[in-house]
XYZ file of C-alpha atoms in Angstrom:
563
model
C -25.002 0.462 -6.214
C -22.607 2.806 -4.399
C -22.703 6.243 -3.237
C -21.079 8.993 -5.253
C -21.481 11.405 -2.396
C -18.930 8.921 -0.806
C -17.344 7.376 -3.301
C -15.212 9.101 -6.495
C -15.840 7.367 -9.818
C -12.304 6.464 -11.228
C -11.013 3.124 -11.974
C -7.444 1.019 -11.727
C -4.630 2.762 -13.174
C -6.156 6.258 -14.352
C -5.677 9.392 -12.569
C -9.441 10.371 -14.244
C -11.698 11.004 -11.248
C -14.836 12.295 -11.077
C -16.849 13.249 -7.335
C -17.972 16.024 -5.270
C -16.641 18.875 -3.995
C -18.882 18.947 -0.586
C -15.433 18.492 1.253
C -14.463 21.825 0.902
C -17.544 23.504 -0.700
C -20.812 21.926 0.056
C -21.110 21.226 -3.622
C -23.060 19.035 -4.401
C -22.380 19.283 -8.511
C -20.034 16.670 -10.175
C -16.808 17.266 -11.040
C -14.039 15.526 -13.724
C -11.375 16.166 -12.163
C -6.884 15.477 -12.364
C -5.898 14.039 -9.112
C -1.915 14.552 -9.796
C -1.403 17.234 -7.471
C -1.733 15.667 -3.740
C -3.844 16.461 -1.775
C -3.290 20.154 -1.485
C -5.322 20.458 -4.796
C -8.699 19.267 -5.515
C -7.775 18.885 -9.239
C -11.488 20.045 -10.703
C -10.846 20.601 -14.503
C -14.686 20.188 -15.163
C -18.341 20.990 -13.813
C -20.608 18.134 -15.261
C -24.031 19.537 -16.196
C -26.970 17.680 -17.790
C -28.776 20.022 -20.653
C -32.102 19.752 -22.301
C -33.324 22.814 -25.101
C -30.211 24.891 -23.929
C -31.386 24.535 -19.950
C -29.650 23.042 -17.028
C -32.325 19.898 -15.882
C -31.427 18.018 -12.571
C -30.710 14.391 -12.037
C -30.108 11.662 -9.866
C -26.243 9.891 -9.934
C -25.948 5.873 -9.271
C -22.365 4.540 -9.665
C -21.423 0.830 -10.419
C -17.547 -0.130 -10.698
C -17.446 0.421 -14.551
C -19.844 3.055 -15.186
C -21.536 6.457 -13.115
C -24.973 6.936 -14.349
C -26.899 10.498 -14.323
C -30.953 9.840 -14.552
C -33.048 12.842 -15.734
C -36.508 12.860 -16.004
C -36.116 13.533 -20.071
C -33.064 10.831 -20.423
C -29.620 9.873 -19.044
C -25.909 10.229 -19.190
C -23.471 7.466 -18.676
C -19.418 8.226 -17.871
C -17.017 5.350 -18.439
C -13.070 5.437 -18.188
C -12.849 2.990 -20.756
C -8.929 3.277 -20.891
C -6.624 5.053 -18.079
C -6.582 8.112 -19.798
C -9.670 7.998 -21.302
C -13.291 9.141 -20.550
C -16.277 8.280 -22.277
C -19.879 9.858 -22.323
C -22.724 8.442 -23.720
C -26.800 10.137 -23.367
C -29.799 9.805 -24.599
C -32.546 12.729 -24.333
C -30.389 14.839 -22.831
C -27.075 16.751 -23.953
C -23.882 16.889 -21.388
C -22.511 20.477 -20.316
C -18.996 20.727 -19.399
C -18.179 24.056 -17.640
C -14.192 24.497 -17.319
C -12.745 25.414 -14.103
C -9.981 27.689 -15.615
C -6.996 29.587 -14.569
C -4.258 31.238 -16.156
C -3.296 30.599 -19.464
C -6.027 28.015 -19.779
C -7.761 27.869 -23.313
C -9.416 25.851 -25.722
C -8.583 25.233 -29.505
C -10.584 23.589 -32.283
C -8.166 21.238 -33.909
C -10.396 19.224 -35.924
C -14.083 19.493 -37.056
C -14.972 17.085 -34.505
C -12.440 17.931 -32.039
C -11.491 20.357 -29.485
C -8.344 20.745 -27.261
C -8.794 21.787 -23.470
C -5.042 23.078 -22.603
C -5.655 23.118 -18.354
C -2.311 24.371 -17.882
C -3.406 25.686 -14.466
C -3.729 21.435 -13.414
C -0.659 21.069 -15.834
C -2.676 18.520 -18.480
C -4.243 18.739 -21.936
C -7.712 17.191 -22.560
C -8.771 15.864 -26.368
C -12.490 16.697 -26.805
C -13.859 14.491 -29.629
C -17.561 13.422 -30.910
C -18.196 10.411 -31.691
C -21.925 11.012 -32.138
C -24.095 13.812 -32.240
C -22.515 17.876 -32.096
C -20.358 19.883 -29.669
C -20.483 23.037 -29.364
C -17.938 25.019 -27.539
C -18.050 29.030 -25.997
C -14.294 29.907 -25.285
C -13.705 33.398 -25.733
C -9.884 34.440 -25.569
C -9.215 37.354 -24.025
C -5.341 38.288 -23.439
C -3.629 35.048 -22.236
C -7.083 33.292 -21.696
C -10.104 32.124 -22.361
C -12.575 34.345 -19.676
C -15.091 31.050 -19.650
C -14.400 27.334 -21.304
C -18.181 26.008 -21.538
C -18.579 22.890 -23.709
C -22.243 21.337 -24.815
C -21.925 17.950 -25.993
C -25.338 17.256 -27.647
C -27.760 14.229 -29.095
C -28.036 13.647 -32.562
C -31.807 14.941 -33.698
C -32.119 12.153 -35.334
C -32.185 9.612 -32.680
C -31.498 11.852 -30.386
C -28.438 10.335 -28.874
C -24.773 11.585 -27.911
C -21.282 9.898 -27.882
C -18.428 11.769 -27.072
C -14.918 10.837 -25.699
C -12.353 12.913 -23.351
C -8.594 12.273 -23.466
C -6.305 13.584 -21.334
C -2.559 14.179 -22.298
C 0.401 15.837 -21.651
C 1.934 16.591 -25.142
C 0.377 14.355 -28.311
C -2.987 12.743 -28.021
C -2.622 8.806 -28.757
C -5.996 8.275 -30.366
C -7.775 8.501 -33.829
C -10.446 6.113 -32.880
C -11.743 4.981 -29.380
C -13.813 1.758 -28.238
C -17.689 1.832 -28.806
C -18.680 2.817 -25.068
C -20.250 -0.646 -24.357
C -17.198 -2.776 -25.154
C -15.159 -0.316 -23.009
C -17.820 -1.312 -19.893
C -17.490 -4.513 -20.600
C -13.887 -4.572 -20.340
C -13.838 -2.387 -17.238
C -16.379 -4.354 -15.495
C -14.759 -7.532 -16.146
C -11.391 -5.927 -14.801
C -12.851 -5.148 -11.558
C -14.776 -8.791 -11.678
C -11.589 -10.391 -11.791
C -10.003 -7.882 -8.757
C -13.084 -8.587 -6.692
C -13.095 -11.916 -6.962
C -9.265 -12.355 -6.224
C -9.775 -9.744 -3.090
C -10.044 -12.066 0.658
C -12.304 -13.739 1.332
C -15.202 -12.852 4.234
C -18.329 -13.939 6.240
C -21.319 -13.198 3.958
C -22.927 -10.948 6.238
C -20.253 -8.838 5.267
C -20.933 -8.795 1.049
C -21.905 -5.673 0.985
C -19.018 -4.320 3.026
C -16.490 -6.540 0.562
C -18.054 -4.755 -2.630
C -17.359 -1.191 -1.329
C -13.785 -2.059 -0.306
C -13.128 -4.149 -3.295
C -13.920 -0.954 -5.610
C -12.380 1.107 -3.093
C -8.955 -0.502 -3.496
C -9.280 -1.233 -6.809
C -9.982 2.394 -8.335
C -7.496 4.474 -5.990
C -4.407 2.231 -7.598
C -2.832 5.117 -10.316
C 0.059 4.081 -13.051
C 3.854 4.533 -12.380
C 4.600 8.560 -13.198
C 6.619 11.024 -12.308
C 7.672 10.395 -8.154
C 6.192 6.995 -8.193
C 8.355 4.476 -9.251
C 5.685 1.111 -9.330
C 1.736 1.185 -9.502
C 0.419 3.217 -5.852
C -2.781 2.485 -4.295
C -3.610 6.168 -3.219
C -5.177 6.352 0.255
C -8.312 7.480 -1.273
C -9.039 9.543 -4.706
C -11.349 12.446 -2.506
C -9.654 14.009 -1.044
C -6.255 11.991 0.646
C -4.713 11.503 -2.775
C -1.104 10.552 -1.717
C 0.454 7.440 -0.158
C 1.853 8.121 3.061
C 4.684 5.978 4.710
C 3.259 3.328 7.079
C -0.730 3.265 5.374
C 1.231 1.297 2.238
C 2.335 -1.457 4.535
C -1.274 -2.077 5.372
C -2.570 -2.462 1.738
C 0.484 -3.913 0.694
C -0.372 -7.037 3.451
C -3.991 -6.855 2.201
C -2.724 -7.768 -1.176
C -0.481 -10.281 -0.467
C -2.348 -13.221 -0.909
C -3.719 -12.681 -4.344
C -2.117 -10.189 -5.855
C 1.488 -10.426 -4.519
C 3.192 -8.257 -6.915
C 1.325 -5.708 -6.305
C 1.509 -5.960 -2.975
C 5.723 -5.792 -3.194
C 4.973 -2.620 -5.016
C 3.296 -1.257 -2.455
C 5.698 -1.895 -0.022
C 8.962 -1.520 -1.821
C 7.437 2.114 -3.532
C 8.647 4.180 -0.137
C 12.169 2.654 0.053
C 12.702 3.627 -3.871
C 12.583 7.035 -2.733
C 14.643 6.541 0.694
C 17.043 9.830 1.418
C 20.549 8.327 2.000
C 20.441 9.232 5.457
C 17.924 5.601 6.260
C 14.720 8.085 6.604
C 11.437 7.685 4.177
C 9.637 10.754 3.133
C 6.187 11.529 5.160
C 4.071 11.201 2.152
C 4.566 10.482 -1.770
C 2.444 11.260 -5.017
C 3.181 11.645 -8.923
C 4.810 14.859 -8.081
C 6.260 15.513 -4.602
C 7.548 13.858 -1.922
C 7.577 15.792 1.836
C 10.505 15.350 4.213
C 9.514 17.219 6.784
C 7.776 14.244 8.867
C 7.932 10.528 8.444
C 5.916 7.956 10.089
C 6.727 4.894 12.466
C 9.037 1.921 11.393
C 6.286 -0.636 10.973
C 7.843 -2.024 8.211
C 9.622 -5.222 9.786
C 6.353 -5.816 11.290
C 5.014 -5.429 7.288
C 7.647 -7.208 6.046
C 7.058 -10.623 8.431
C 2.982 -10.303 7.317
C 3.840 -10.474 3.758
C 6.469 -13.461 4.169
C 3.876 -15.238 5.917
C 1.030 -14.991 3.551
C 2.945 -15.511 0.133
C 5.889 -17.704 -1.002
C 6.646 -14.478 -3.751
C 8.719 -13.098 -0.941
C 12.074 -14.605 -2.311
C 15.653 -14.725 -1.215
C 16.162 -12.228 -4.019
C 13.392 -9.859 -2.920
C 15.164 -10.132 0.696
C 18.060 -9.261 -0.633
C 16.319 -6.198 -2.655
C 15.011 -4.943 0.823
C 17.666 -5.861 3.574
C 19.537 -2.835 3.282
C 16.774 -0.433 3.021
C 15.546 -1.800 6.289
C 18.800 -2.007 7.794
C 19.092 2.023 6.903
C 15.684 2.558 8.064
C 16.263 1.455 11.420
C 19.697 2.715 12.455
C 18.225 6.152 11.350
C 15.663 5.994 14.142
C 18.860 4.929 16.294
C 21.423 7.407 14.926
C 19.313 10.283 14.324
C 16.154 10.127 16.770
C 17.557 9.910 19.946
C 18.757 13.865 21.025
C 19.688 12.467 24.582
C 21.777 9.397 23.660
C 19.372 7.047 26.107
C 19.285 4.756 23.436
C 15.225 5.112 23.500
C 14.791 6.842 20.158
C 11.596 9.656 20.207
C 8.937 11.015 18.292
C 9.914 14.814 17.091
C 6.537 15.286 16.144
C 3.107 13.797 16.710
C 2.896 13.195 12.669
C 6.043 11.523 13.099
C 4.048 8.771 14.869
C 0.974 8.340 12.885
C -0.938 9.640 15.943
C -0.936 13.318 14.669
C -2.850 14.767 17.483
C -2.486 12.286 20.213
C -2.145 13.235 24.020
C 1.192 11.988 24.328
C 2.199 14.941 22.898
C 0.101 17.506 24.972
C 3.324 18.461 26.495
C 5.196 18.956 23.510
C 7.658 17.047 21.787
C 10.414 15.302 21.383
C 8.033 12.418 22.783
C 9.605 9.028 24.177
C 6.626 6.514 23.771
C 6.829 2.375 23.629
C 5.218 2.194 20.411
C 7.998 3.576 18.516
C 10.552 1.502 20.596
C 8.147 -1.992 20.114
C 8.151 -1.696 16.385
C 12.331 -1.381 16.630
C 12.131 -4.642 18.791
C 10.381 -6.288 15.823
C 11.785 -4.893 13.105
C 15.520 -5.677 14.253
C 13.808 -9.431 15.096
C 12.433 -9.479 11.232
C 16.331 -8.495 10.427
C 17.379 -11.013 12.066
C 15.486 -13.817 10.152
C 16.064 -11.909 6.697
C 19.771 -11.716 7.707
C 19.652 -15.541 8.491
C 17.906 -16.213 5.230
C 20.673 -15.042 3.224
C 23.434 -16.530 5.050
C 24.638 -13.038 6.947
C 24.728 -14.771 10.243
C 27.032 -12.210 12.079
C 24.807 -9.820 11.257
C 21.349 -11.991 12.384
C 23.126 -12.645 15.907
C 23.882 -8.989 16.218
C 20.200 -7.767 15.099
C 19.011 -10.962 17.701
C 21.179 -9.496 20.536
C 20.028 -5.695 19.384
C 16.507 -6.387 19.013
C 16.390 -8.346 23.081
C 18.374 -5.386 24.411
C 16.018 -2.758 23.068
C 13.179 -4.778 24.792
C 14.643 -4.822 28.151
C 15.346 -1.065 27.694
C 11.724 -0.333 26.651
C 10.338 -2.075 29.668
C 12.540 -0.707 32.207
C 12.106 2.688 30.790
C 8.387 2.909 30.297
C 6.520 0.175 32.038
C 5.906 2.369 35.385
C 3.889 0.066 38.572
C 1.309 -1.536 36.093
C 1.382 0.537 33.012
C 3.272 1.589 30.043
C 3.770 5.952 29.732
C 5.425 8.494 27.263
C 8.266 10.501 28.334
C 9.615 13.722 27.388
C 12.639 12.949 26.107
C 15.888 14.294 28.066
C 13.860 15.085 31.194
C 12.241 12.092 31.014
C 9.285 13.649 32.893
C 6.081 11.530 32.687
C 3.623 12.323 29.937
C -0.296 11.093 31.696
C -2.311 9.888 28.670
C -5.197 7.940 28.284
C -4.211 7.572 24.638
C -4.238 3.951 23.479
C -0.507 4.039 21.856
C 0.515 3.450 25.244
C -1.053 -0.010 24.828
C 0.922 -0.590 21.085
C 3.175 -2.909 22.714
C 0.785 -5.769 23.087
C 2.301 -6.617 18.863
C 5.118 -7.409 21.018
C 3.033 -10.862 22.079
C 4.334 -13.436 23.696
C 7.662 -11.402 24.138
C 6.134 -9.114 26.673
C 6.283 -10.818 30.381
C 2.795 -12.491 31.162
C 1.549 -10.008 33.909
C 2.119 -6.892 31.585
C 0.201 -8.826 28.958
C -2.402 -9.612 31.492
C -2.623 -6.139 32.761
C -2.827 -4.584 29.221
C -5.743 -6.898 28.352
C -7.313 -6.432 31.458
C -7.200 -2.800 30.557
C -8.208 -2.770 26.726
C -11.415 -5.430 28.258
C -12.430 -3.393 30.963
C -10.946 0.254 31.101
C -13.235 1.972 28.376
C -11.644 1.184 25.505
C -13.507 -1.187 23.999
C -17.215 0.335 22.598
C -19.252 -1.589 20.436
C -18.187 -0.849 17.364
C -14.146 -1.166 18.648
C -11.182 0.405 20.132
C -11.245 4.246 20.927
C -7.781 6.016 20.767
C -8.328 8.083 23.356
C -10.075 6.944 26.266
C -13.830 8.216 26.363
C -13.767 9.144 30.161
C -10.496 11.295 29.544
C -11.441 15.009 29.795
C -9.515 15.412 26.084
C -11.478 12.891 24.631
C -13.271 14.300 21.220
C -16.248 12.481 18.852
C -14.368 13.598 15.690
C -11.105 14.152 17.656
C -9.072 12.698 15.197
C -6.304 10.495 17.532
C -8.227 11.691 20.650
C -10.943 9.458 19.883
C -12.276 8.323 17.119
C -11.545 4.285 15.683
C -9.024 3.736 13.079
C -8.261 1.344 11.181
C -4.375 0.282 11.364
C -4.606 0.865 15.084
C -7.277 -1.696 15.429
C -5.224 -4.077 13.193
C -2.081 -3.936 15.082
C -3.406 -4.606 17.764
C -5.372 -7.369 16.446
C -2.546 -9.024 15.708
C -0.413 -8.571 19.029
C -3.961 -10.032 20.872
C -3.167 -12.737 18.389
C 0.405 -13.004 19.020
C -0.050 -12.813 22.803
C -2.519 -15.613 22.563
C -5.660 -13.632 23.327
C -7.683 -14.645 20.137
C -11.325 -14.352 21.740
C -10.723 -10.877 22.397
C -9.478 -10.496 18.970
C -11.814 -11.643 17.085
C -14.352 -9.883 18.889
C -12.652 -6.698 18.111
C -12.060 -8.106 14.604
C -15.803 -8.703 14.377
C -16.619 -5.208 15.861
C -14.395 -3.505 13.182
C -16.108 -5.135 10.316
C -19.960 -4.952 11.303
C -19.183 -1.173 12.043
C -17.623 -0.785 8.545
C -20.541 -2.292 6.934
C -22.832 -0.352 8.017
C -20.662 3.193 8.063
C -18.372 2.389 4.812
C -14.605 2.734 4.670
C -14.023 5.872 6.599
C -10.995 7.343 7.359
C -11.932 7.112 11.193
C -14.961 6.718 13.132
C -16.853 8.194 16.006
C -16.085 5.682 18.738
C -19.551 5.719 19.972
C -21.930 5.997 17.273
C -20.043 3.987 14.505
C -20.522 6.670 12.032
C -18.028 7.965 9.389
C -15.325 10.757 9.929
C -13.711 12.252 7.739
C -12.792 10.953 4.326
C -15.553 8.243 3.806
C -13.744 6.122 0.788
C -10.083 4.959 2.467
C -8.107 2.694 1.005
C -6.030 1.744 4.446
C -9.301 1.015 6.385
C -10.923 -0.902 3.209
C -7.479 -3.301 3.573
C -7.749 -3.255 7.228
C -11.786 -4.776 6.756
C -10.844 -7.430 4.584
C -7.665 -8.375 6.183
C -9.831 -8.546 9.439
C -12.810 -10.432 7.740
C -10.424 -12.853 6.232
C -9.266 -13.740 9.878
C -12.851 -13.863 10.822
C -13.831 -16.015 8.036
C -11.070 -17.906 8.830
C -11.624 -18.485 12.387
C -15.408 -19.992 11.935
């Protein structure tokens, strides 16, 4: 059973959520709600009430995959989204109460004698009220341009004292005259997410539990191709973080790559459909809106190299589909990032870097840091073998010979006595961290000389980094150090995973698989945060992620893998 306090009730492909609003409000009350606006907009289109003899009763919510069940002491309601834009209600005992959340120009209209329309035109969507079984009844009074209150009672036939009812949302004709009986819809939902669980990696079994959550996790935040997204997205969450931003794709994307590679190439490919001619992806991405005003760091050769390893789908023609984009992508780090012609390009911003908050940029930006410059290292590399792969071999000696100068430039220019620093870019003045992005270019590996490698380890094994549950991104003796810090602190997910992999790469598997193993017992037990407190283990922050569900099964895989 899984937590609705935690975890929205939606499924694969629909945009239909329904969760609380504690995030903002302390609510506890359940919402329906229309998650097409980003995260800027809750999307509540509905308060769910249960009713019994005109009266408000409480209940108790327990959520499975295919269906959220409300227990009250005189019966029960049961919500399934038997089709993507579909949601079903079933009760017994008790009636359903649907109280609109309204704005302007929101009203309701009785189109049939079963049937009501909901036009939210405040959340820009229409909702088709229809009975099934049993009686609606609906108080809408229209004053003006409105309706001052939208309060629908969906209520059990006398006879047997049961209620069926159906909600479809649209955006200009309704598609149905008929829907499924509510248990064949169930059964087809619960069979869908069967099939995704049993197709998601593989992991030690102490970890079931942990594999369920993510499993659902990843499998309800995916939402259709509409508007700005071009392919099916897996949203970062469907709480609160309902975008895709522009490196936490390449993380599901290698999470799916195994069994479900098409999907995965969705996921990465959706960011450079939308690339600005300049090279430079947008920051984040929904159904309606991208925003340019930040990006995030060039993982994506590093991406790119994961998913040709773990899947033959990755074909000379879906090289050739991405070579360019990534060939853009990079020279606009090199063309357009680098104010002081150094040829180390900078962060602008600490968004820019994925590390919003992080003490590199205590100072202020523009930021020179070695993570940025490591992932250009590898991603020219990755260009390299693409270029080779389709017979460009000019180009793959000139991304080879690009890709070994950059390295010697980051190590000369940041790699200070016997550790890596940020600069401020132009003065080149020392930034003093204790942030762990200084420590990013371990997914260099074996291309780093031995004693920084050593030193590094010696540093992430002995320094303070390490706590049992995993690697803190900000030191915990450094006096900026924060619990719920955000990047001053707390343990993330893709963090933990690139690094993870440059341990790997750098031939230091004992000490990454015991920060694998860390990761995964603390998500377990805590759920798929967005972060976590470095010292306790618990959840920060959003507590159903999509990035750090990916991250936990990529991570158990490796585990299960290993022993």
């Amino acid at each position: 059973m899984l937590d609705i306090k935690k975890v929205p009730f939606s499924r694969y492909g629909s945009f239909i959520t329904i969760s609380q609003n504690h995030h903002e409000t302390g609510d506890d009350s359940l919402y329906i709600r229309n998650i097409r606006n980003g995260d800027n907009d809750f999307g509540a289109v509905f308060r769910i009430e249960l009713i019994k003899d005109s009266g408000t009763v409480p209940y108790t919510a327990g959520l499975t995959p295919s269906v959220l069940r409300l227990n009250a002491e005189f019966g029960f309601a049961e919500f399934c989204i038997t089709e993507r834009k579909v949601l079903q209600i079933k009760s017994k005992g008790v009636g359903v109460r649907l109280i609109g959340i309204t704005g302007v120009y929101d009203y309701a209209v009785k189109v049939e004698q079963n049937r009501w329309e909901v036009n939210h035109s405040s959340q820009e969507i229409r909702y088709l009220l229809t009975t099934i079984t049993g009686n609606m009844t609906v108080e809408a009074p229209f004053k003006e341009q409105r309706c001052e209150k939208i309060v629908v009672d969906f209520l059990p036939d006398s006879s047997v004292s049961e209620m069926e009812c159906a909600i479809e949302e649209f955006t200009t004709i309704y598609a149905h005259r008929s829907y499924l009986l509510f248990s064949e819809g169930q059964n087809r939902v619960q069979a869908e997410f069967d099939y995704w669980y049993a197709n998601t990696l593989e992991m030690p079994e102490r970890y079931r539990d942990g594999r369920l959550l993510a499993s659902y996790i990843t499998w309800s935040c995916v939402v259709p191709p509409e508007g700005m997204l071009t392919r099916p997205a897996m949203y970062m969450s469907k709480n609160w973080m309902t975008n895709i931003w522009s490196w936490d794709h390449c993380f599901n994307a290698i999470a799916l790559a195994k069994k479900s590679p098409e999907l995965a190439w969705d996921q990465f490919l959706i960011f450079f459909d939308l690339q600005d001619v300049s090279g430079v992806l947008p920051d984040f991405v929904n159904n309606r809106y991208a925003l340019w005003n930040f990006t995030k760091p060039p993982i994506h050769g590093w991406t790119l190299r994961k998913l040709m390893e773990k899947t033959d789908h990755v074909t000379l023609e879906k090289l050739q589909e991405v070579y360019e984009p990534l060939v853009k992508w990079t020279n606009w780090w090199i063309q357009f990032q680098d104010t002081d012609c150094d040829g180390i390009p900078q962060y602008n911003h600490g968004n820019d870097s994925g590390w919003d908050n992080s003490t590199i940029f205590h100072k202020g930006t523009p930021v020179e840091s070695p993570d940025l410059t490591s992932f250009l290292v590898i991603q020219m590399d990755v260009l390299a073998d693409v270029a080779e792969k389709l017979n460009k071999d000019v180009e793959a000696a000139r991304w080879r010979q690009r890709s070994q100068e950059m390295l010697t430039r980051m190590i000369s220019h940041f790699w200070k006595g016997n550790r890596f620093i940020a600069l401020k870019s132009g003065t080149h003045e020392p930034i003093h961290s204790n942030s762990l992005v200084v420590y990013m270019p371990l997914i260099l590996g074996k291309r780093l000389p031995d004693e920084i490698v050593n030193q590094l380890v010696m540093d992430i094994k002995y320094k303070g980094f390490l706590t049992e549950h995993g690697l803190a991104t900000e030191l915990p003796s450094s006096p900026y150090y924060r619990n719920d810090g955000y990047w001053r602190g707390p343990i993330w997910a893709p963090t933990t995973m690139l690094l993870v992999d440059g341990l790997l790469s750098a031939g230091e598997r004992e000490l990454a698989l015991d920060i694998a193993e860390r990761f995964c017992e603390m998500a377990t037990n805590a759920g798929m945060a967005e972060n976590f407190d470095a010292m306790t283990g618990e959840s920060l922050r959003d507590p159903a992620f999509t990035w750090t569900s990916s991250v936990f099964l990529m991570l158990g895989d490796l585990l299960k893998e290993a022993f």
